[in-house]
Short mmCIF file of C-alpha atoms and ligand atoms in Angstrom, two decimals:
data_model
loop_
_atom_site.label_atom_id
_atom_site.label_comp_id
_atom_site.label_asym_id
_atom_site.label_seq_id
_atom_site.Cartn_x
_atom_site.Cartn_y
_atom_site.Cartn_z
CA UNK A 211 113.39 84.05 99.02
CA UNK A 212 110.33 83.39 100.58
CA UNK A 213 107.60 86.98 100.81
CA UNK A 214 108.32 87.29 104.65
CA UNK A 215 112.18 87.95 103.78
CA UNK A 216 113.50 91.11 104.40
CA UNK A 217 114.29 92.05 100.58
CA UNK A 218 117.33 94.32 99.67
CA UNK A 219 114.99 96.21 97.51
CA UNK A 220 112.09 97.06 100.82
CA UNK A 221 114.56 100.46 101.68
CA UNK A 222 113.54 101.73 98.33
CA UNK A 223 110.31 100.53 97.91
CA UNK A 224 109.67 102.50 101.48
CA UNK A 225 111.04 105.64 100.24
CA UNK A 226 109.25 105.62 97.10
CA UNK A 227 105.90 105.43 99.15
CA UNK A 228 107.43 107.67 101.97
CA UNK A 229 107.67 105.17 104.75
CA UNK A 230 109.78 106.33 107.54
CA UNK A 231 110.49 102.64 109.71
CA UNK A 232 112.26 102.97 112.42
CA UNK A 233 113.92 100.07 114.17
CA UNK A 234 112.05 99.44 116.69
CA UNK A 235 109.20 98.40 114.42
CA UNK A 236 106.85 96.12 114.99
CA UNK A 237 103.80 94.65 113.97
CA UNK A 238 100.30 95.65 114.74
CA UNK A 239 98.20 93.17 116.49
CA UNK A 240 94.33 93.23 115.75
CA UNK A 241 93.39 93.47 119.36
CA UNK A 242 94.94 97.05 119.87
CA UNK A 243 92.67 97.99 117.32
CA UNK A 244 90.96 100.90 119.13
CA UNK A 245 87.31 99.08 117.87
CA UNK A 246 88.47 96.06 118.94
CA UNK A 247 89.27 97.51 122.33
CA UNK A 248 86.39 98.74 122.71
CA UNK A 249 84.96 94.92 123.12
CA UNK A 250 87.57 93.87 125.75
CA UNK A 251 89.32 96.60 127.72
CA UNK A 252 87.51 98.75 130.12
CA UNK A 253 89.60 101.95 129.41
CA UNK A 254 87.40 101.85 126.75
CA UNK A 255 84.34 99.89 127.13
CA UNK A 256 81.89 101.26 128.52
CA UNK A 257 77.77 101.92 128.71
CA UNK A 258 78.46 104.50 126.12
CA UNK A 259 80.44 102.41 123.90
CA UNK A 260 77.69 99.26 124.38
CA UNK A 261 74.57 102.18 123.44
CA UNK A 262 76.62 103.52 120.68
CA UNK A 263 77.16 100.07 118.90
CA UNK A 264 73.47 98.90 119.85
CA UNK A 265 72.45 102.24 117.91
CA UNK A 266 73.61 100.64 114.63
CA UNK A 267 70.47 97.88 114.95
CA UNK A 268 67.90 99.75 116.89
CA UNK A 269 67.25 103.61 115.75
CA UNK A 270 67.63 105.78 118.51
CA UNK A 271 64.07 107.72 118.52
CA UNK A 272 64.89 110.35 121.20
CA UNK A 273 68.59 111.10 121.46
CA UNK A 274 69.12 114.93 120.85
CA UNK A 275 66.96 117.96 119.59
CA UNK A 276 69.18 119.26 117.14
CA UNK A 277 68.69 118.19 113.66
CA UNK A 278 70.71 115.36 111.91
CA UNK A 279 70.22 112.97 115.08
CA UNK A 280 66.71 112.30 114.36
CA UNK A 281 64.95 108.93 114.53
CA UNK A 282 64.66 109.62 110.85
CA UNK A 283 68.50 110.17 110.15
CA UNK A 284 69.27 107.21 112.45
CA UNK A 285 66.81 105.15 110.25
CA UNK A 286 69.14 106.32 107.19
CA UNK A 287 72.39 105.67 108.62
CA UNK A 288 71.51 102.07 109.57
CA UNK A 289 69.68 101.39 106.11
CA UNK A 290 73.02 102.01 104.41
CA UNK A 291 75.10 99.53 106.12
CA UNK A 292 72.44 97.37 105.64
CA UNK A 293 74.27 94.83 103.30
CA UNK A 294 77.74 95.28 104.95
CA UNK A 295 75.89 94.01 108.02
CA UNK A 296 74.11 91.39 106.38
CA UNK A 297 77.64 89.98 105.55
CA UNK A 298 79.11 90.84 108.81
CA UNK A 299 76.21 88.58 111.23
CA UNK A 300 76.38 85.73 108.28
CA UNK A 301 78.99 83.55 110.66
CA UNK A 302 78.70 84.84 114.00
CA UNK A 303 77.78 81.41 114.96
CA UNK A 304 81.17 80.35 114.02
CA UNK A 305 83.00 83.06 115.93
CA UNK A 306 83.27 85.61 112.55
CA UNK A 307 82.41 88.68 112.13
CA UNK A 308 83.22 89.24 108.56
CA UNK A 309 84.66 92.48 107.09
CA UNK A 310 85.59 93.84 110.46
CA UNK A 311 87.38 90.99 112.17
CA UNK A 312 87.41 88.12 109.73
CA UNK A 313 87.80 88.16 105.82
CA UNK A 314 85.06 87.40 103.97
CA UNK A 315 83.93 83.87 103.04
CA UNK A 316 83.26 83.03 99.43
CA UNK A 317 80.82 81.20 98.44
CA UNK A 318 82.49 79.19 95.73
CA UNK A 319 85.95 77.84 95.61
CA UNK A 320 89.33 78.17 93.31
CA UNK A 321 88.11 76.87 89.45
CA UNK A 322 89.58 73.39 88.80
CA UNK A 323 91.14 75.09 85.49
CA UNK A 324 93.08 78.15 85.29
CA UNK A 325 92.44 80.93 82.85
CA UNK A 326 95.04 82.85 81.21
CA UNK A 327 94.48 86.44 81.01
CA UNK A 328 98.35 87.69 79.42
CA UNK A 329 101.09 89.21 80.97
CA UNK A 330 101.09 90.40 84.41
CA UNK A 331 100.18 94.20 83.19
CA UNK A 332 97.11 93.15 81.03
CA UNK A 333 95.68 90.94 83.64
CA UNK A 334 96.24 93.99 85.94
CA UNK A 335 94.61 96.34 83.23
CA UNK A 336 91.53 93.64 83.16
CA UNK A 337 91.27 93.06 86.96
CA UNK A 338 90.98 97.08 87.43
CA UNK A 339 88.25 97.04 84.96
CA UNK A 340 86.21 94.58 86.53
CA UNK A 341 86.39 96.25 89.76
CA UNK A 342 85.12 99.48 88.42
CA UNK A 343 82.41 97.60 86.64
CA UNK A 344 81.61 96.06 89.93
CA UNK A 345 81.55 99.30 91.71
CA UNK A 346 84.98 100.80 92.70
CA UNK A 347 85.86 104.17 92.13
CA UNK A 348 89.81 103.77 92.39
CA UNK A 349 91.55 100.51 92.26
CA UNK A 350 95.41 99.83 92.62
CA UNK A 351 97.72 96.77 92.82
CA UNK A 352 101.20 96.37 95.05
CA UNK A 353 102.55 93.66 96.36
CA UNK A 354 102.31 91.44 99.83
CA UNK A 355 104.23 92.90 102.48
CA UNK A 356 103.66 90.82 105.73
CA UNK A 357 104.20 94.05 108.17
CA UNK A 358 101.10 96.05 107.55
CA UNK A 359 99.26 92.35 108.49
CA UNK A 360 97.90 92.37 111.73
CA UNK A 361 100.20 89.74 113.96
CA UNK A 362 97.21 87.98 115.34
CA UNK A 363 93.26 88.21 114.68
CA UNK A 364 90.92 88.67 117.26
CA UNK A 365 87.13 88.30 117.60
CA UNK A 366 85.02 90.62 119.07
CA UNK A 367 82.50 87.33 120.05
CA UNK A 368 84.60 85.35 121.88
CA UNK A 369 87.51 87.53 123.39
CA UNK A 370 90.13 85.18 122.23
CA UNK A 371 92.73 85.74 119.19
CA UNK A 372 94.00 83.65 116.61
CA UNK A 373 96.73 82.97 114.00
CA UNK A 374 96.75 85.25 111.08
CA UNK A 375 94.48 83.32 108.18
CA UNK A 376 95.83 84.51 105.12
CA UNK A 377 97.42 81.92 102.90
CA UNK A 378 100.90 82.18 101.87
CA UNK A 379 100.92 82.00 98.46
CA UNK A 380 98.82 85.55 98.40
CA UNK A 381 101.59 87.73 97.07
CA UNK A 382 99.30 90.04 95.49
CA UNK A 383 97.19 92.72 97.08
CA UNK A 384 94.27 94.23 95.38
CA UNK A 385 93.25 97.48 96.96
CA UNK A 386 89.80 99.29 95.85
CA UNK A 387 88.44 102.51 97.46
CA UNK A 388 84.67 103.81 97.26
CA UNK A 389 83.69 107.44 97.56
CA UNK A 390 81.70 108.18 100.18
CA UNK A 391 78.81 110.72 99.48
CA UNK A 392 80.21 114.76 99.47
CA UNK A 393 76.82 116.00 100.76
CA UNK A 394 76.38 113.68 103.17
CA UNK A 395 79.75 114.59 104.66
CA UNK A 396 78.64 118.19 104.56
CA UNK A 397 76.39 117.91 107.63
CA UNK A 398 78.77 115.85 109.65
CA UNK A 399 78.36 116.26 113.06
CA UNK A 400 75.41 114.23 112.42
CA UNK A 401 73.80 110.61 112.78
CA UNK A 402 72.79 111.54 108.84
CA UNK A 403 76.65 111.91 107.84
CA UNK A 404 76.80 107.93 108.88
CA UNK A 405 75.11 106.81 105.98
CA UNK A 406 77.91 107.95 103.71
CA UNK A 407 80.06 105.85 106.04
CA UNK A 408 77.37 102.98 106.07
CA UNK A 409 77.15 102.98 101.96
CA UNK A 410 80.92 103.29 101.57
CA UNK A 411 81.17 99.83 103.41
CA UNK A 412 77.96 98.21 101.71
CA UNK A 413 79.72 98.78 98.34
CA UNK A 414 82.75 97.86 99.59
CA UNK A 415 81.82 94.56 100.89
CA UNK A 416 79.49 94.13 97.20
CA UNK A 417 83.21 95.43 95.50
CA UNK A 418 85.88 93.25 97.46
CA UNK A 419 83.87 89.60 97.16
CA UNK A 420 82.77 90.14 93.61
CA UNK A 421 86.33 91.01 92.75
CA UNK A 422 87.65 87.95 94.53
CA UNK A 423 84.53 85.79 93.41
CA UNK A 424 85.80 85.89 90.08
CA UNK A 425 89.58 85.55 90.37
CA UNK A 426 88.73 82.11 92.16
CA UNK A 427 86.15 81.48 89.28
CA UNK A 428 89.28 81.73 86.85
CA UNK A 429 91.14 79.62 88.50
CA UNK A 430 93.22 81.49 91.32
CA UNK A 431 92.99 82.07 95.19
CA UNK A 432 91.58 84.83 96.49
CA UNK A 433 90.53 86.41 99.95
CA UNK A 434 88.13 89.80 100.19
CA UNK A 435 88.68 91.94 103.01
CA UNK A 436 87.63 95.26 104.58
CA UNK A 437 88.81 96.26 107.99
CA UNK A 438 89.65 92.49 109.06
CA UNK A 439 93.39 91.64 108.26
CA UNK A 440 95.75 94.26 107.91
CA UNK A 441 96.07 97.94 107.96
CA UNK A 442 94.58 99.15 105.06
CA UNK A 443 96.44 102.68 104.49
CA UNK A 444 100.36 101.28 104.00
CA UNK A 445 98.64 99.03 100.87
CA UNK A 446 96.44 101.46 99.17
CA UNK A 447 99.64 103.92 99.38
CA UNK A 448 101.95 101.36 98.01
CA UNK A 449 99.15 100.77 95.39
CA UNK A 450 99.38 104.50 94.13
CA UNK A 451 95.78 105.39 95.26
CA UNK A 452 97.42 108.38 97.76
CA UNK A 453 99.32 109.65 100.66
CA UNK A 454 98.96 109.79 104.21
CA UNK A 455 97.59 113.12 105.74
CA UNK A 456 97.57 114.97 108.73
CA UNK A 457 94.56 113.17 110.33
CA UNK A 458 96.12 109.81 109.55
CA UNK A 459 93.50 109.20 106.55
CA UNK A 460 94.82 108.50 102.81
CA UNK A 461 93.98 111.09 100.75
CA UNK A 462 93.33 110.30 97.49
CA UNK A 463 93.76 112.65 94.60
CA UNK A 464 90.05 111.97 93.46
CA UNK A 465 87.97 112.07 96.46
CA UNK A 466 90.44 113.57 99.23
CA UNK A 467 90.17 111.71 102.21
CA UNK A 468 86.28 111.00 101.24
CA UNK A 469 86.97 107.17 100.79
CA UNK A 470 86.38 103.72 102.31
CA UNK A 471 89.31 100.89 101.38
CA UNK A 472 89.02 97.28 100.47
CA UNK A 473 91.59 94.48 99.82
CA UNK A 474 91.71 91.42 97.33
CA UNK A 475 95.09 89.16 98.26
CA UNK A 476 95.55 86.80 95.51
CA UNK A 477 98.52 84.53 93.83
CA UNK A 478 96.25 85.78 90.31
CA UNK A 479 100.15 87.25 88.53
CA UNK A 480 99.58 91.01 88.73
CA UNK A 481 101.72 94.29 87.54
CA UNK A 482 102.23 96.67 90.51
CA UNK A 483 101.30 100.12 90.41
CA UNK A 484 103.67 103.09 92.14
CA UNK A 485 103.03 105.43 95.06
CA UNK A 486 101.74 109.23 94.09
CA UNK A 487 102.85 112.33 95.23
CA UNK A 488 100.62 115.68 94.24
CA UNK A 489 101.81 117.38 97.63
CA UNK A 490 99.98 116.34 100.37
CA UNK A 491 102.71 116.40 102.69
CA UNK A 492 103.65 119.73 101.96
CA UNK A 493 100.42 121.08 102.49
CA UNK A 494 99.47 119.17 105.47
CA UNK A 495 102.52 120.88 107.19
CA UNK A 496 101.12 123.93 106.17
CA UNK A 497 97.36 123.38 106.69
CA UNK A 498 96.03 122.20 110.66
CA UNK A 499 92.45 122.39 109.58
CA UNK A 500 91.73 119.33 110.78
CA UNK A 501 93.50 119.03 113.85
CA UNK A 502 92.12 122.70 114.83
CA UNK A 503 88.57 121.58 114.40
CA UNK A 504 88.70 117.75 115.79
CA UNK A 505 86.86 118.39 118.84
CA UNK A 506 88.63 115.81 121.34
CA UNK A 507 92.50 117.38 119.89
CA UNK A 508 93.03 113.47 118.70
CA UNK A 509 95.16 115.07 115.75
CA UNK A 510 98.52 116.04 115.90
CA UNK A 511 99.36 119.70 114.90
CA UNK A 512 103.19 118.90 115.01
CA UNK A 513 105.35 117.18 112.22
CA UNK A 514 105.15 113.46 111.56
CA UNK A 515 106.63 111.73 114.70
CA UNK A 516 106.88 108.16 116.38
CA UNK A 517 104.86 109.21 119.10
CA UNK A 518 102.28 106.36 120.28
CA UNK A 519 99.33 108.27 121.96
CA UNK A 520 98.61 104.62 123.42
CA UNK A 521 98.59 100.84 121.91
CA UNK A 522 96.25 101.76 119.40
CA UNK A 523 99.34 103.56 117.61
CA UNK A 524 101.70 100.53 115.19
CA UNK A 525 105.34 101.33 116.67
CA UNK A 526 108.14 102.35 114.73
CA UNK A 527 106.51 104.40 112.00
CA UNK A 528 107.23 108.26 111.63
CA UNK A 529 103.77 109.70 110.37
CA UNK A 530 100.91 111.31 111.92
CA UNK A 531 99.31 109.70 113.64
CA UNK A 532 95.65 109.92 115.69
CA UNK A 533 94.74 109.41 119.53
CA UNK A 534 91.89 106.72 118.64
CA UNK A 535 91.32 106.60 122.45
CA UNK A 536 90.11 110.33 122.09
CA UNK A 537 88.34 109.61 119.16
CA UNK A 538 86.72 106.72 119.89
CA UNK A 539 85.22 108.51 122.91
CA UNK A 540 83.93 111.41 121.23
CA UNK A 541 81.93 108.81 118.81
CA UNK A 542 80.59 107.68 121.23
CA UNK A 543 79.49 110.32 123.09
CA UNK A 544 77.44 111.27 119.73
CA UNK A 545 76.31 108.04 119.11
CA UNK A 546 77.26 108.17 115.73
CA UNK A 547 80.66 108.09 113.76
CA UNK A 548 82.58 111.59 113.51
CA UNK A 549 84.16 112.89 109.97
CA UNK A 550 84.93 115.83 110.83
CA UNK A 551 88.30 115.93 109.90
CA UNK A 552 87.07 114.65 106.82
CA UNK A 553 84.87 117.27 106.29
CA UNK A 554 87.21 120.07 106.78
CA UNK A 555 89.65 118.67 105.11
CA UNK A 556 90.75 120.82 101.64
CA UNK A 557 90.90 117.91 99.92
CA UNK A 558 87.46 116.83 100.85
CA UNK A 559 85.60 118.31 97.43
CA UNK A 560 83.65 117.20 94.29
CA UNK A 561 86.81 117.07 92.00
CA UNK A 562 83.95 116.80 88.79
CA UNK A 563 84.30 121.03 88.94
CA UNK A 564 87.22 122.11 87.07
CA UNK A 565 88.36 125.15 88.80
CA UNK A 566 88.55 122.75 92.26
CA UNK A 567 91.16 120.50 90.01
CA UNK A 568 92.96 124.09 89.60
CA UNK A 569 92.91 124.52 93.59
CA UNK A 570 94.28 120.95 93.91
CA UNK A 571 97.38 121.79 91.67
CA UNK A 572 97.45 124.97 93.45
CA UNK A 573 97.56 123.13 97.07
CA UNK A 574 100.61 121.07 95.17
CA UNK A 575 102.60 124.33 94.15
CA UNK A 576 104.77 126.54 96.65
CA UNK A 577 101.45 128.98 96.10
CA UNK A 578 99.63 126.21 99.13
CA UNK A 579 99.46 128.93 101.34
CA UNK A 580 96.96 131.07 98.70
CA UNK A 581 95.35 128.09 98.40
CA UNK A 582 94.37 126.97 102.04
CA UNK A 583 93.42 130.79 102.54
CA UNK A 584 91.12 130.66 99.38
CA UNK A 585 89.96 127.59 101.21
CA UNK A 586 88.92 129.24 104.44
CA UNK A 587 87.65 132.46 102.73
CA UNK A 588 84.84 130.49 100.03
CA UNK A 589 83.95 128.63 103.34
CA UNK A 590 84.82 125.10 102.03
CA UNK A 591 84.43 122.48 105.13
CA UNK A 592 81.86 124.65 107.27
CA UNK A 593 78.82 122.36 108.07
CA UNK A 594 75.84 122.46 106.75
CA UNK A 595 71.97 121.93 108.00
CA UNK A 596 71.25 118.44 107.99
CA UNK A 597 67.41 119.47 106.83
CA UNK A 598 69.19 120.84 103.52
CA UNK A 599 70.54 117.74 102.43
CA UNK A 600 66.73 116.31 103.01
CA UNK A 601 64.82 119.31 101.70
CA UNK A 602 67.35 118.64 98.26
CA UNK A 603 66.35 115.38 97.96
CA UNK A 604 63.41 113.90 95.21
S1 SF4 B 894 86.89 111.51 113.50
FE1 SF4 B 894 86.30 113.31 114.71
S2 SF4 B 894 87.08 112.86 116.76
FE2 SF4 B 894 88.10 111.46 115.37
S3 SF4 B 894 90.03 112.47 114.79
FE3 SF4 B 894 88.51 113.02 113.23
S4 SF4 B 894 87.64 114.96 113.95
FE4 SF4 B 894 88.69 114.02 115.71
S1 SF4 B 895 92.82 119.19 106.94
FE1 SF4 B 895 94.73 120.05 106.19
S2 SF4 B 895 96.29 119.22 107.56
FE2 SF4 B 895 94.48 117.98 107.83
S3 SF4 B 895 94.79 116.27 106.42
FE3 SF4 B 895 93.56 117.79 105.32
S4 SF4 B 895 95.07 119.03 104.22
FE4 SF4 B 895 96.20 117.86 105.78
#
């Protein structure tokens, strides 16, 4: 049976990881990719969108009075996607724009001799710890499943798309996530907040071609990727790392939804790892933080539901899903990326304090409600000053 069959076995495997496809299914293609869009279709291009990119290389010096959208925390933001863009303008003469369109290219190739590392679980067990050494704070494994791959690629640089690139033998899928800085996130709206976005992917990128660096050094393929195959959520659920929430973000049971996600496909034998449940989906029908305080209404306050806000939505998938035409707009209007939703979400907290692991069980128990109003009253996910995440520094 070749890994683009339908197998008898996909019904379960969906229900384990709470999938709901419906029949009318079918596969994303890169180009509706709301950032994509935002290159070729003029609903969404637009001076706004150009300035807001062209932010990312040149600081903007006088953009608003009010404090985290300084020169200064422009200057930050940039500096810590500083290696993820170093990676990312490596091949734009070839038409790549790696992590974000295109996989990453390795530098060396597959080992002429193979490596044994055991059984499929012990290689898994190894693989996991060299990602952690290497930087990742969670790291899963599950298997290939062609329809979370985007249909076709497309480059930003040219306009034009292309066949997917990912070889067929890849039938496993490696999935890492980084944490993205708490305090950061605490001042979000702000060009400041960006640099926990900017790090997250400048580990990542370090994380995913490291990983796959040395599975090809042992002898097996491999193909690092950030944002520029697939969609990343279905995976890192498969892969046990979390569930989908309310704003359409994974939240992990770790970091909430305070993450950034990277893939390894290989044909290195790996054990699998099983979808979580600690009662996200419970409390997200009870809890509309986020959807209450996105300022553009991009999030859903309903149940899960097919509904596709535009073609940025996959079809045939029950979730919740965002507007990204709404939210894309309101990034841009800022001139910075938004995690707001991330910010106010009651998973977003530094799980190192004990009695915040006691109000995650709680948020998993039919005492949620308590919870989310303990949540609101101790004034979890209200902003704070951008100058006190400076003054705290040194
Ligand atoms: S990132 Fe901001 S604009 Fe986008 S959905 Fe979240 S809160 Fe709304
Ligand atoms: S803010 Fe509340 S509803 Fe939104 S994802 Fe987080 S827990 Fe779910």
């Amino acid at each position: 049976m070749s890994r683009h069959t339908r197998s008898p076995s996909r019904n379960a495997k969906d229900a384990e990881a709470g999938f709901e496809i419906q029949s009318d299914f079918q596969r994303f293609s890169q180009r509706d990719d709301v950032f994509r869009r935002s290159w070729w279709d003029a609903r969404i291009r637009s001076a706004k969108s150009d300035l807001f990119y062209a932010t990312y290389r040149e600081p903007l010096s006088n953009w608003r009075s009010t404090d985290g959208f300084t020169q200064k925390d422009y200057a930050l933001r940039n500096a810590a996607w500083q290696v993820s863009d170093l990676f990312t303008d490596l091949k734009l003469d070839a038409d790549r724009r790696e992590g974000f369109n295109d996989e990453f290219t390795l530098t060396r190739g597959v080992a002429d001799e193979r490596i044994d590392l055991g059984t499929p679980a012990e290689t898994a067990a190894e693989i996991k710890r060299v990602a952690k050494g290497f930087g990742a704070d969670l790291v899963g494994i599950t298997d290939y499943d062609e329809r979370w791959m985007y249909v076709n690629k497309f480059s930003d640089l040219s306009l034009t798309e292309r066949p997917q690139e990912i070889p067929a033998e890849m039938t496993n899928v490696i999935v890492t996530a980084q944490s993205m800085d708490y305090d950061l996130i605490r001042t979000v709206p702000s060009a400041l907040s960006g640099a926990a976005t900017g790090a997250g992917y400048s580990r990542d990128a370090m994380v995913v071609l490291s990983v796959a660096q040395y599975i090809q050094n042992l002898g097996y393929q491999a193909v690092a990727s950030m944002n520029d195959t697939s969609l990343a959520i279905p995976f890192a659920i498969r892969a046990g790392l979390g569930e989908y929430g309310r704003h359409g973000l994974l939240i992990t049971k770790e970091f909430g939804p305070r993450v950034r996600l990277g893939k390894i496909y290989t044909d290195l034998p790996l054990a699998h790892d099983k979808p979580i449940q600690f009662g996200v989906k419970k409390f997200c029908d009870a809890c509309q933080k986020c959807s209450t305080a996105c300022p553009v209404q991009a999030i859903p306050n309903g149940p899960p539901s097919t509904e596709r806000y535009n073609q940025s939505n996959i079809k045939g998938v029950r979730k919740w899903s965002i507007d990204g035409e709404k939210c894309f707009g309101y990034w841009t209007v800022q001139n910075t990326d938004c995690s707001i939703c991330i910010r106010v979400c009651p998973y977003n907290k530094d799980f190192s304090k004990w009695w915040l692991r006691v109000g995650r069980w709680l948020a998993g128990t039919p005492l949620r409600r308590l919870m989310l109003w303990l949540d609101g009253w101790l004034g979890y996910g209200e902003r704070i000053d951008p100058r006190r995440w400076w003054s705290a520094q040194g």
